[in-house]
Amino acid sequence: MPTKSDASVEARPSIDKVDKIVAPFPIIMEAEVIHGFGRGSKELGIPTANYPQEYVDTASLTTLETGIYYGYSMVNPKGLGEGKTEPKDESNDLLPMVMSLGWNPFYKNEKRSAEVHVIHKFKKDFYGQTMKTIVLGYIRPERNYDSLEDLVADINFDIEFAKKSLQRPNYSKEAISNLL
Ligand code: ADP
Ligand code: RBF
Ligand code: MG
């Protein structure tokens, strides 16, 4: 029985060594944000906006390797829509993100999920809104951990990895806006 975690925070690069966007990237995802597993990700300081199961199960996403990715997301990209009463602000911009796609071995999920942590402080939740995500690179495979603390430490490392990787010219917000 595998009781040991796959790896704790082992030495790993802190920036993507792939320095231009190559296939299968960029991958564009767009769907509504739904309620997730309610595991208190937000309480850990890492809220994740979950995509619907039917969307995760669509053909184009099932062929994608599971693991942790980085790129940008945009919440309510088209601005005011049905039932949206708030004016647009910086929370509707292209914002850096990290995404987990897979089985969450730490929680032993039975379905493949896609959840995005947007690296931005939002004033309020955005359940029910459309979120567009532009996936630009792969960070690492999913792992199991000995403790929640180890999982959170690894996610925080992913966030730093994403921030650094997105500062490179080919990955700037300006460069990526031109792809959309
Ligand atoms: P759930 O289990 O419902 O997904 P979470 O604790 O993961 O709950 O919180 C996710 C929700 O928090 C998102 O659906 C979104 O409405 C909100 N949220 C607030 N800030 C962020 C952020 N920076 N990244 C992702 N979601 C955020
Ligand atoms: N879950 C895992 O079981 N293993 C992982 O390696 C893992 N990595 C993650 C990396 C990122 C950037 C994010 C946002 C989530 C990750 N998760 C992982 C999912 C995590 O278990 C989930 O978001 C929980 O709800 C956090 O409490
Ligand atoms: Mg979530």
Short mmCIF file of N, CA and C in Angstrom, two decimals, residues 55-169:
data_model
loop_
_atom_site.label_atom_id
_atom_site.label_comp_id
_atom_site.label_asym_id
_atom_site.label_seq_id
_atom_site.Cartn_x
_atom_site.Cartn_y
_atom_site.Cartn_z
N TYR A 55 -17.57 19.92 -18.59
CA TYR A 55 -16.58 20.63 -19.38
C TYR A 55 -15.22 19.94 -19.30
N VAL A 56 -14.85 19.50 -18.11
CA VAL A 56 -13.57 18.80 -17.92
C VAL A 56 -13.56 17.50 -18.72
N ASP A 57 -14.73 16.93 -18.91
CA ASP A 57 -14.85 15.67 -19.64
C ASP A 57 -14.96 15.84 -21.15
N THR A 58 -14.87 17.09 -21.64
CA THR A 58 -14.93 17.26 -23.10
C THR A 58 -13.64 16.77 -23.74
N ALA A 59 -13.79 16.29 -24.96
CA ALA A 59 -12.72 15.61 -25.69
C ALA A 59 -11.37 16.33 -25.64
N SER A 60 -11.39 17.61 -25.92
CA SER A 60 -10.11 18.34 -26.03
C SER A 60 -9.34 18.35 -24.70
N LEU A 61 -10.05 18.26 -23.59
CA LEU A 61 -9.35 18.29 -22.30
C LEU A 61 -8.96 16.91 -21.77
N THR A 62 -9.68 15.87 -22.22
CA THR A 62 -9.36 14.54 -21.70
C THR A 62 -8.03 14.02 -22.24
N THR A 63 -7.57 14.61 -23.34
CA THR A 63 -6.30 14.15 -23.92
C THR A 63 -5.11 14.89 -23.30
N LEU A 64 -5.40 15.91 -22.52
CA LEU A 64 -4.33 16.70 -21.92
C LEU A 64 -3.76 15.98 -20.70
N GLU A 65 -2.45 15.95 -20.61
CA GLU A 65 -1.77 15.31 -19.49
C GLU A 65 -2.25 15.93 -18.16
N THR A 66 -2.45 15.11 -17.14
CA THR A 66 -2.85 15.68 -15.86
C THR A 66 -1.63 16.33 -15.19
N GLY A 67 -1.87 17.30 -14.35
CA GLY A 67 -0.77 17.95 -13.66
C GLY A 67 -1.08 19.41 -13.39
N ILE A 68 -0.03 20.16 -13.07
CA ILE A 68 -0.19 21.56 -12.69
C ILE A 68 0.33 22.44 -13.84
N TYR A 69 -0.48 23.41 -14.22
CA TYR A 69 -0.20 24.29 -15.36
C TYR A 69 -0.20 25.75 -14.92
N TYR A 70 0.33 26.62 -15.78
CA TYR A 70 0.25 28.06 -15.49
C TYR A 70 -0.15 28.82 -16.74
N GLY A 71 -0.61 30.03 -16.52
CA GLY A 71 -1.04 30.88 -17.63
C GLY A 71 -1.80 32.08 -17.09
N TYR A 72 -2.84 32.45 -17.81
CA TYR A 72 -3.67 33.59 -17.39
C TYR A 72 -5.14 33.20 -17.39
N SER A 73 -5.91 33.88 -16.56
CA SER A 73 -7.37 33.72 -16.59
C SER A 73 -8.03 35.08 -16.61
N MET A 74 -9.24 35.08 -17.10
CA MET A 74 -10.04 36.29 -17.15
C MET A 74 -11.45 35.92 -16.70
N VAL A 75 -11.93 36.61 -15.69
CA VAL A 75 -13.27 36.33 -15.17
C VAL A 75 -14.26 37.26 -15.86
N ASN A 76 -15.37 36.70 -16.31
CA ASN A 76 -16.40 37.48 -17.02
C ASN A 76 -15.77 38.27 -18.17
N PRO A 77 -15.06 37.57 -19.10
CA PRO A 77 -14.28 38.25 -20.12
C PRO A 77 -15.09 39.17 -21.02
N LYS A 78 -16.36 38.87 -21.18
CA LYS A 78 -17.16 39.69 -22.10
C LYS A 78 -17.81 40.87 -21.39
N GLY A 79 -17.51 41.02 -20.11
CA GLY A 79 -18.06 42.17 -19.40
C GLY A 79 -19.50 41.93 -18.98
N LEU A 80 -20.22 42.98 -18.86
CA LEU A 80 -21.59 42.87 -18.38
C LEU A 80 -22.40 41.93 -19.25
N GLY A 81 -23.01 40.94 -18.62
CA GLY A 81 -23.84 40.00 -19.37
C GLY A 81 -25.14 39.81 -18.64
N GLU A 82 -25.76 38.69 -18.94
CA GLU A 82 -27.02 38.37 -18.29
C GLU A 82 -26.84 38.38 -16.77
N GLY A 83 -27.58 39.21 -16.11
CA GLY A 83 -27.58 39.20 -14.66
C GLY A 83 -26.35 39.83 -14.02
N LYS A 84 -25.42 40.32 -14.85
CA LYS A 84 -24.21 40.94 -14.28
C LYS A 84 -24.48 42.43 -14.11
N THR A 85 -24.37 42.87 -12.89
CA THR A 85 -24.73 44.27 -12.64
C THR A 85 -23.53 45.12 -12.25
N GLU A 86 -22.39 44.46 -12.07
CA GLU A 86 -21.21 45.19 -11.62
C GLU A 86 -20.45 45.79 -12.81
N PRO A 87 -19.93 47.00 -12.67
CA PRO A 87 -19.08 47.53 -13.73
C PRO A 87 -17.78 46.73 -13.78
N LYS A 88 -17.13 46.72 -14.92
CA LYS A 88 -15.85 46.01 -15.03
C LYS A 88 -14.78 46.74 -14.23
N ASP A 89 -13.85 45.99 -13.67
CA ASP A 89 -12.68 46.60 -13.03
C ASP A 89 -11.48 45.69 -13.25
N GLU A 90 -10.40 45.89 -12.47
CA GLU A 90 -9.18 45.11 -12.73
C GLU A 90 -9.41 43.61 -12.52
N SER A 91 -10.45 43.25 -11.80
CA SER A 91 -10.75 41.83 -11.60
C SER A 91 -11.22 41.15 -12.88
N ASN A 92 -11.50 41.91 -13.92
CA ASN A 92 -11.91 41.35 -15.21
C ASN A 92 -10.76 41.34 -16.21
N ASP A 93 -9.56 41.73 -15.75
CA ASP A 93 -8.38 41.74 -16.63
C ASP A 93 -7.82 40.33 -16.80
N LEU A 94 -6.83 40.23 -17.65
CA LEU A 94 -6.06 39.00 -17.80
C LEU A 94 -5.16 38.91 -16.57
N LEU A 95 -5.35 37.87 -15.76
CA LEU A 95 -4.62 37.75 -14.49
C LEU A 95 -3.84 36.44 -14.45
N PRO A 96 -2.65 36.43 -13.85
CA PRO A 96 -1.85 35.21 -13.78
C PRO A 96 -2.59 34.11 -12.99
N MET A 97 -2.37 32.88 -13.39
CA MET A 97 -3.05 31.78 -12.68
C MET A 97 -2.19 30.51 -12.66
N VAL A 98 -2.54 29.62 -11.72
CA VAL A 98 -2.02 28.25 -11.70
C VAL A 98 -3.23 27.33 -11.70
N MET A 99 -3.13 26.24 -12.44
CA MET A 99 -4.28 25.33 -12.56
C MET A 99 -3.88 23.90 -12.25
N SER A 100 -4.75 23.24 -11.50
CA SER A 100 -4.57 21.81 -11.25
C SER A 100 -5.57 21.06 -12.11
N LEU A 101 -5.06 20.14 -12.93
CA LEU A 101 -5.92 19.29 -13.76
C LEU A 101 -5.63 17.86 -13.38
N GLY A 102 -6.62 17.19 -12.82
CA GLY A 102 -6.36 15.79 -12.49
C GLY A 102 -7.16 15.25 -11.34
N TRP A 103 -6.56 14.29 -10.65
CA TRP A 103 -7.28 13.43 -9.72
C TRP A 103 -7.06 13.81 -8.27
N ASN A 104 -6.31 14.85 -8.00
CA ASN A 104 -6.00 15.26 -6.63
C ASN A 104 -5.63 14.05 -5.75
N PRO A 105 -4.51 13.42 -6.00
CA PRO A 105 -4.15 12.22 -5.24
C PRO A 105 -4.21 12.41 -3.72
N PHE A 106 -3.96 13.62 -3.25
CA PHE A 106 -4.01 13.88 -1.81
C PHE A 106 -5.42 13.63 -1.27
N TYR A 107 -6.42 13.90 -2.11
CA TYR A 107 -7.82 13.72 -1.70
C TYR A 107 -8.47 12.50 -2.35
N LYS A 108 -7.72 11.83 -3.22
CA LYS A 108 -8.22 10.63 -3.91
C LYS A 108 -9.56 10.85 -4.60
N ASN A 109 -9.62 11.89 -5.42
CA ASN A 109 -10.85 12.15 -6.17
C ASN A 109 -11.12 11.02 -7.15
N GLU A 110 -12.40 10.83 -7.46
CA GLU A 110 -12.75 9.78 -8.42
C GLU A 110 -12.97 10.33 -9.82
N LYS A 111 -13.01 11.66 -9.92
CA LYS A 111 -13.16 12.26 -11.24
C LYS A 111 -12.04 13.26 -11.45
N ARG A 112 -11.73 13.46 -12.72
CA ARG A 112 -10.71 14.40 -13.10
C ARG A 112 -11.29 15.81 -12.96
N SER A 113 -10.62 16.68 -12.22
CA SER A 113 -11.14 18.03 -12.04
C SER A 113 -10.19 19.06 -12.65
N ALA A 114 -10.72 20.24 -12.90
CA ALA A 114 -9.89 21.37 -13.34
C ALA A 114 -10.23 22.53 -12.44
N GLU A 115 -9.23 23.00 -11.68
CA GLU A 115 -9.45 24.12 -10.77
C GLU A 115 -8.32 25.13 -10.91
N VAL A 116 -8.72 26.39 -10.93
CA VAL A 116 -7.79 27.48 -11.21
C VAL A 116 -7.65 28.39 -9.99
N HIS A 117 -6.42 28.58 -9.54
CA HIS A 117 -6.18 29.62 -8.53
C HIS A 117 -5.68 30.85 -9.28
N VAL A 118 -6.47 31.92 -9.23
CA VAL A 118 -6.08 33.16 -9.89
C VAL A 118 -5.21 33.94 -8.91
N ILE A 119 -4.07 34.43 -9.40
CA ILE A 119 -3.13 35.14 -8.52
C ILE A 119 -3.55 36.61 -8.47
N HIS A 120 -4.56 36.85 -7.69
CA HIS A 120 -5.18 38.18 -7.59
C HIS A 120 -6.09 38.17 -6.37
N LYS A 121 -6.19 39.32 -5.71
CA LYS A 121 -7.09 39.43 -4.57
C LYS A 121 -8.42 39.97 -5.07
N PHE A 122 -9.44 39.15 -5.10
CA PHE A 122 -10.76 39.57 -5.56
C PHE A 122 -11.56 40.15 -4.40
N LYS A 123 -12.41 41.13 -4.71
CA LYS A 123 -13.24 41.72 -3.66
C LYS A 123 -14.39 40.79 -3.31
N LYS A 124 -14.83 39.99 -4.28
CA LYS A 124 -15.91 39.04 -3.99
C LYS A 124 -15.81 37.79 -4.85
N ASP A 125 -16.59 36.79 -4.48
CA ASP A 125 -16.61 35.52 -5.22
C ASP A 125 -17.20 35.72 -6.61
N PHE A 126 -16.92 34.78 -7.49
CA PHE A 126 -17.46 34.88 -8.85
C PHE A 126 -18.06 33.57 -9.34
N TYR A 127 -18.71 32.86 -8.44
CA TYR A 127 -19.46 31.66 -8.84
C TYR A 127 -20.50 32.06 -9.89
N GLY A 128 -20.69 31.20 -10.87
CA GLY A 128 -21.71 31.44 -11.89
C GLY A 128 -21.23 32.30 -13.05
N GLN A 129 -20.07 32.92 -12.90
CA GLN A 129 -19.56 33.75 -13.98
C GLN A 129 -18.70 32.92 -14.93
N THR A 130 -18.53 33.44 -16.12
CA THR A 130 -17.68 32.75 -17.10
C THR A 130 -16.23 33.05 -16.80
N MET A 131 -15.39 32.04 -16.88
CA MET A 131 -13.95 32.26 -16.71
C MET A 131 -13.23 31.71 -17.93
N LYS A 132 -12.45 32.58 -18.55
CA LYS A 132 -11.63 32.18 -19.70
C LYS A 132 -10.21 31.96 -19.21
N THR A 133 -9.60 30.86 -19.60
CA THR A 133 -8.24 30.54 -19.14
C THR A 133 -7.36 30.24 -20.34
N ILE A 134 -6.18 30.80 -20.34
CA ILE A 134 -5.20 30.57 -21.40
C ILE A 134 -4.03 29.83 -20.76
N VAL A 135 -3.94 28.55 -21.04
CA VAL A 135 -2.89 27.72 -20.45
C VAL A 135 -1.64 27.83 -21.32
N LEU A 136 -0.52 28.21 -20.70
CA LEU A 136 0.70 28.48 -21.47
C LEU A 136 1.84 27.52 -21.21
N GLY A 137 1.79 26.79 -20.09
CA GLY A 137 2.90 25.89 -19.80
C GLY A 137 2.57 24.91 -18.69
N TYR A 138 3.43 23.90 -18.60
CA TYR A 138 3.26 22.81 -17.64
C TYR A 138 4.25 23.02 -16.51
N ILE A 139 3.83 22.80 -15.28
CA ILE A 139 4.75 22.96 -14.15
C ILE A 139 5.25 21.60 -13.65
N ARG A 140 4.32 20.70 -13.34
CA ARG A 140 4.74 19.43 -12.72
C ARG A 140 3.55 18.47 -12.70
N PRO A 141 3.83 17.18 -12.46
CA PRO A 141 2.72 16.25 -12.27
C PRO A 141 2.06 16.45 -10.91
N GLU A 142 0.88 15.91 -10.72
CA GLU A 142 0.24 15.93 -9.41
C GLU A 142 0.98 14.97 -8.48
N ARG A 143 0.96 15.29 -7.20
CA ARG A 143 1.63 14.42 -6.24
C ARG A 143 0.72 14.11 -5.07
N ASN A 144 1.16 13.13 -4.29
CA ASN A 144 0.51 12.89 -3.01
C ASN A 144 1.44 13.50 -1.95
N TYR A 145 0.93 13.79 -0.78
CA TYR A 145 1.74 14.44 0.26
C TYR A 145 1.49 13.79 1.61
N ASP A 146 2.45 13.97 2.51
CA ASP A 146 2.29 13.46 3.87
C ASP A 146 1.35 14.33 4.69
N SER A 147 1.28 15.61 4.32
CA SER A 147 0.44 16.53 5.10
C SER A 147 -0.10 17.64 4.21
N LEU A 148 -1.16 18.25 4.70
CA LEU A 148 -1.76 19.39 4.00
C LEU A 148 -0.75 20.52 3.87
N GLU A 149 0.07 20.65 4.91
CA GLU A 149 1.10 21.69 4.92
C GLU A 149 2.08 21.53 3.75
N ASP A 150 2.45 20.30 3.46
CA ASP A 150 3.35 20.02 2.33
C ASP A 150 2.68 20.35 1.00
N LEU A 151 1.39 20.03 0.90
CA LEU A 151 0.63 20.35 -0.32
C LEU A 151 0.60 21.86 -0.53
N VAL A 152 0.28 22.59 0.54
CA VAL A 152 0.18 24.05 0.44
C VAL A 152 1.54 24.66 0.08
N ALA A 153 2.61 24.13 0.66
CA ALA A 153 3.95 24.65 0.36
C ALA A 153 4.28 24.45 -1.12
N ASP A 154 3.90 23.29 -1.66
CA ASP A 154 4.16 23.02 -3.07
C ASP A 154 3.35 23.96 -3.96
N ILE A 155 2.09 24.20 -3.59
CA ILE A 155 1.25 25.11 -4.37
C ILE A 155 1.83 26.52 -4.34
N ASN A 156 2.33 26.94 -3.18
CA ASN A 156 2.92 28.28 -3.11
C ASN A 156 4.17 28.38 -3.98
N PHE A 157 4.89 27.29 -4.09
CA PHE A 157 6.05 27.25 -5.00
C PHE A 157 5.58 27.37 -6.46
N ASP A 158 4.47 26.67 -6.78
CA ASP A 158 3.89 26.75 -8.13
C ASP A 158 3.52 28.20 -8.47
N ILE A 159 2.99 28.90 -7.48
CA ILE A 159 2.58 30.30 -7.69
C ILE A 159 3.80 31.16 -8.03
N GLU A 160 4.89 30.96 -7.31
CA GLU A 160 6.13 31.71 -7.59
C GLU A 160 6.68 31.35 -8.97
N PHE A 161 6.62 30.07 -9.29
CA PHE A 161 7.06 29.57 -10.60
C PHE A 161 6.27 30.26 -11.71
N ALA A 162 4.95 30.33 -11.53
CA ALA A 162 4.09 30.95 -12.54
C ALA A 162 4.41 32.43 -12.68
N LYS A 163 4.52 33.11 -11.55
CA LYS A 163 4.78 34.56 -11.60
C LYS A 163 6.07 34.84 -12.35
N LYS A 164 7.13 34.09 -12.03
CA LYS A 164 8.43 34.29 -12.69
C LYS A 164 8.35 33.94 -14.16
N SER A 165 7.73 32.83 -14.46
CA SER A 165 7.68 32.35 -15.84
C SER A 165 6.91 33.33 -16.72
N LEU A 166 5.88 33.97 -16.15
CA LEU A 166 5.04 34.89 -16.93
C LEU A 166 5.70 36.25 -17.11
N GLN A 167 6.80 36.49 -16.41
CA GLN A 167 7.49 37.77 -16.59
C GLN A 167 8.37 37.79 -17.83
N ARG A 168 8.60 36.61 -18.44
CA ARG A 168 9.45 36.56 -19.63
C ARG A 168 8.70 37.16 -20.82
N PRO A 169 9.44 37.83 -21.73
CA PRO A 169 8.80 38.58 -22.81
C PRO A 169 7.73 37.80 -23.60
#
